[in-house]
């Protein structure tokens, strides 16, 4: 709603406030893959995370339909074209909220405590875990939430560092190359339809093969899949300056999305495995914060690198970071 008011009133501060609130909403949504992983056995977590990420494919496909519906609203009711985008977002987020409240039953926290409870633990008992504890009441009794190690201690584990680095660097490189591609295509003489198609192909690369990535992560290991993602991102950075033909741009955007997917799904599965019991929200939230910061750095730096060396600038940076 703030976005609609910002567009109608041409108010930059309202626009920034709406973007900040949208970021908060997205940060909560990003935890969905970890929530789903926690309530499933460790052997299934790679596939589950891949399935959750795959759900983004429906957003990629449905987004184009929503854009067409938005165009109809704009023409039919004389609405501002940018305000329509925010109005559509309000409607879609409202649907998501209703689905979450009605269909997410039982609460994942309840499922987790039931899975961790021993056969001897009865209703109303307190499950003991290491560290200072505070009680939380869920269906089936009151359980203890641990307040254990510091984040610095948790993130000092090598596998944890690999997981967070994979997710963050994958996001950084993908963002750095993706956000500047429309400008590169515009300079090459391609129109808006070509650009939107390239972004749609890129989104499919990000999400469509997630079940395959989850399967590979479980079959071959998380670290090998992360390494494969790094190789794909390196190739994208190396070949970016030479992507001029439309087919090369489409293929490159798909590969860029899938390189991100390999790092994201396998890195998330490794992170879910390494998170201490009872500290998922705190640790995963910190990891997402790091990822968001790196994505912001990628967005801010891509324009300067492009102005300095054209598409070779972001490409070289992506190559070095992925390596």
Coordinates of C-alpha atoms in Angstrom, one line a residue, residues 87-312:
X87 CA -1.8 -3.4 -6.4
X88 CA -1.1 -6.8 -7.9
X89 CA 1.5 -7.4 -5.2
X90 CA -1.1 -6.6 -2.5
X91 CA -3.5 -9.1 -3.9
X92 CA -1.0 -11.9 -4.3
X93 CA 0.5 -11.3 -0.8
X94 CA -3.0 -11.4 0.6
X95 CA -3.7 -14.8 -1.0
X96 CA -0.4 -16.1 0.3
X97 CA -1.3 -14.9 3.8
X98 CA -4.6 -16.7 3.7
X99 CA -3.1 -19.9 2.4
X100 CA -0.4 -19.8 5.1
X101 CA -2.9 -19.3 7.9
X102 CA -5.4 -21.9 6.7
X103 CA -3.2 -24.6 5.2
X104 CA 0.0 -24.6 7.3
X105 CA -1.3 -27.0 9.9
X106 CA 0.0 -28.3 12.1
X107 CA 2.5 -25.7 13.0
X108 CA 6.0 -26.8 11.8
X109 CA 7.4 -26.1 15.3
X110 CA 5.0 -28.6 16.7
X111 CA 6.1 -31.2 14.2
X112 CA 9.7 -30.6 15.1
X113 CA 9.2 -31.0 18.8
X114 CA 7.2 -34.2 18.2
X115 CA 10.0 -35.6 16.0
X116 CA 12.6 -34.8 18.7
X117 CA 10.6 -36.1 21.6
X118 CA 11.6 -39.5 23.0
X119 CA 9.0 -42.2 23.6
X120 CA 9.4 -41.6 27.3
X121 CA 8.4 -38.0 27.1
X122 CA 4.8 -37.5 27.9
X123 CA 2.3 -34.7 27.2
X124 CA 3.3 -31.5 29.1
X125 CA 6.9 -32.6 29.6
X126 CA 9.9 -30.4 29.0
X127 CA 12.5 -31.7 26.5
X128 CA 15.9 -30.9 27.9
X129 CA 18.6 -29.6 25.6
X130 CA 22.1 -28.2 26.2
X131 CA 22.4 -24.5 27.2
X132 CA 20.4 -22.0 29.0
X133 CA 16.7 -22.7 28.4
X134 CA 13.4 -20.9 28.2
X135 CA 10.0 -22.5 27.8
X136 CA 7.7 -22.3 24.8
X137 CA 4.2 -23.9 24.7
X138 CA 3.1 -25.8 21.6
X139 CA 0.6 -28.5 21.0
X140 CA 1.5 -31.4 23.2
X141 CA 3.2 -29.6 26.0
X142 CA 5.8 -27.1 27.0
X143 CA 9.3 -27.6 25.5
X144 CA 12.6 -25.9 26.0
X145 CA 14.3 -23.6 23.6
X146 CA 18.1 -23.5 23.9
X147 CA 20.2 -20.4 24.0
X148 CA 23.5 -21.9 23.2
X149 CA 26.7 -20.9 21.4
X150 CA 27.4 -17.5 19.9
X151 CA 27.0 -17.0 16.2
X152 CA 30.7 -16.5 15.8
X153 CA 31.3 -20.0 17.3
X154 CA 28.6 -21.6 15.1
X155 CA 29.9 -19.9 12.0
X156 CA 33.5 -21.0 12.7
X157 CA 32.7 -24.6 11.6
X158 CA 34.2 -25.2 8.2
X159 CA 31.1 -26.8 6.6
X160 CA 29.0 -23.8 7.9
X161 CA 31.4 -21.4 6.3
X162 CA 31.2 -23.4 3.0
X163 CA 27.4 -23.3 3.1
X164 CA 27.1 -19.6 3.8
X165 CA 29.8 -18.7 1.3
X166 CA 28.2 -20.7 -1.4
X167 CA 24.8 -19.1 -0.9
X168 CA 26.2 -15.6 -0.5
X169 CA 28.7 -15.7 -3.4
X170 CA 26.2 -17.4 -5.7
X171 CA 23.7 -14.6 -4.9
X172 CA 26.4 -11.9 -5.4
X173 CA 27.6 -13.1 -8.8
X174 CA 24.1 -13.8 -10.1
X175 CA 22.9 -10.4 -9.0
X176 CA 25.9 -8.6 -10.4
X177 CA 25.5 -10.1 -13.9
X178 CA 21.7 -10.2 -14.0
X179 CA 20.9 -6.6 -13.1
X180 CA 23.2 -5.2 -15.8
X181 CA 22.1 -7.6 -18.6
X182 CA 19.1 -5.5 -19.6
X183 CA 21.4 -2.5 -20.2
X184 CA 23.8 -4.6 -22.1
X185 CA 21.0 -5.9 -24.3
X186 CA 19.7 -2.4 -24.9
X187 CA 23.1 -1.3 -26.1
X188 CA 23.1 -4.3 -28.4
X189 CA 19.9 -3.1 -29.9
X190 CA 17.4 -5.5 -28.4
X191 CA 13.9 -4.4 -27.5
X192 CA 11.9 -4.7 -24.3
X193 CA 10.3 -8.0 -25.4
X194 CA 13.8 -9.6 -25.9
X195 CA 14.8 -8.3 -22.4
X196 CA 11.7 -9.7 -20.7
X197 CA 12.2 -13.0 -22.4
X198 CA 15.8 -13.2 -21.3
X199 CA 14.7 -12.5 -17.7
X200 CA 12.0 -15.1 -17.9
X201 CA 14.6 -17.7 -19.2
X202 CA 16.9 -16.6 -16.4
X203 CA 14.1 -17.2 -13.8
X204 CA 13.4 -20.6 -15.2
X205 CA 17.1 -21.4 -14.8
X206 CA 16.9 -20.3 -11.2
X207 CA 14.0 -22.5 -10.2
X208 CA 12.8 -25.0 -12.8
X209 CA 15.6 -27.6 -12.2
X210 CA 15.6 -27.4 -8.4
X211 CA 14.2 -31.0 -7.9
X212 CA 17.1 -32.2 -10.0
X213 CA 19.6 -30.2 -8.0
X214 CA 18.2 -31.6 -4.7
X215 CA 18.5 -35.1 -6.1
X216 CA 22.1 -34.5 -7.1
X217 CA 22.9 -32.9 -3.8
X218 CA 21.7 -36.0 -2.0
X219 CA 23.3 -38.5 -4.4
X220 CA 26.7 -36.9 -5.0
X221 CA 27.1 -34.7 -1.9
X222 CA 26.5 -31.0 -1.2
X223 CA 30.0 -29.8 -1.6
X224 CA 30.5 -31.3 -5.1
X225 CA 27.2 -29.7 -6.3
X226 CA 28.3 -26.4 -4.8
X227 CA 31.6 -26.7 -6.8
X228 CA 29.6 -27.5 -9.9
X229 CA 27.6 -24.3 -9.4
X230 CA 30.8 -22.3 -9.0
X231 CA 32.1 -23.7 -12.3
X232 CA 28.9 -22.7 -14.1
X233 CA 29.1 -19.2 -12.6
X234 CA 32.8 -18.9 -13.6
X235 CA 31.8 -19.9 -17.2
X236 CA 29.1 -17.2 -17.2
X237 CA 31.6 -14.6 -16.0
X238 CA 34.2 -15.7 -18.6
X239 CA 31.8 -15.7 -21.5
X240 CA 29.6 -12.7 -20.6
X241 CA 31.6 -10.2 -22.7
X242 CA 31.1 -12.3 -25.8
X243 CA 27.3 -12.8 -25.4
X244 CA 26.0 -10.6 -28.2
X245 CA 23.8 -12.9 -30.2
X246 CA 20.3 -13.3 -28.8
X247 CA 20.6 -17.1 -28.5
X248 CA 23.9 -16.7 -26.6
X249 CA 22.2 -14.2 -24.2
X250 CA 19.3 -16.5 -23.5
X251 CA 21.6 -19.5 -22.9
X252 CA 23.9 -17.4 -20.7
X253 CA 21.0 -16.1 -18.6
X254 CA 19.6 -19.6 -18.1
X255 CA 23.1 -20.9 -17.1
X256 CA 23.5 -18.0 -14.7
X257 CA 20.3 -18.8 -13.1
X258 CA 21.2 -22.5 -12.8
X259 CA 24.6 -21.8 -11.4
X260 CA 22.9 -19.8 -8.7
X261 CA 20.5 -22.7 -8.2
X262 CA 23.3 -25.2 -7.7
X263 CA 24.9 -23.1 -5.0
X264 CA 21.7 -22.1 -3.4
X265 CA 20.0 -25.5 -3.0
X266 CA 23.1 -27.4 -2.1
X267 CA 24.4 -24.6 0.2
X268 CA 21.0 -24.4 1.9
X269 CA 20.9 -28.2 2.5
X270 CA 24.4 -28.1 4.0
X271 CA 23.4 -25.1 6.2
X272 CA 20.3 -26.9 7.4
X273 CA 22.4 -29.9 8.3
X274 CA 24.9 -27.8 10.2
X275 CA 22.4 -25.7 12.2
X276 CA 22.4 -26.6 15.9
X277 CA 19.1 -28.0 17.3
X278 CA 16.8 -25.2 18.5
X279 CA 18.9 -22.4 16.9
X280 CA 17.6 -22.6 13.3
X281 CA 15.9 -19.2 13.2
X282 CA 18.8 -17.3 14.6
X283 CA 21.5 -18.9 12.5
X284 CA 19.5 -19.1 9.2
X285 CA 18.4 -15.5 9.7
X286 CA 22.0 -14.4 10.1
X287 CA 23.0 -16.4 6.9
X288 CA 20.2 -14.7 5.0
X289 CA 21.3 -11.3 6.3
X290 CA 24.8 -11.9 4.9
X291 CA 23.3 -13.0 1.6
X292 CA 21.2 -9.9 1.4
X293 CA 24.2 -7.7 2.0
X294 CA 26.2 -9.4 -0.7
X295 CA 23.3 -9.1 -3.1
X296 CA 23.2 -5.4 -2.4
X297 CA 26.9 -5.1 -3.0
X298 CA 26.4 -6.9 -6.3
X299 CA 23.6 -4.5 -7.4
X300 CA 25.6 -1.4 -6.5
X301 CA 28.9 -2.5 -8.0
X302 CA 27.6 -3.8 -11.3
X303 CA 26.8 -0.4 -12.7
X304 CA 30.2 1.0 -11.8
X305 CA 32.0 -2.1 -13.3
X306 CA 29.9 -1.9 -16.4
X307 CA 30.7 1.8 -16.8
X308 CA 34.4 1.0 -16.4
X309 CA 34.8 -2.0 -18.7
X310 CA 31.4 -2.7 -20.3
X311 CA 30.1 -6.2 -19.7
X312 CA 33.7 -7.4 -19.2

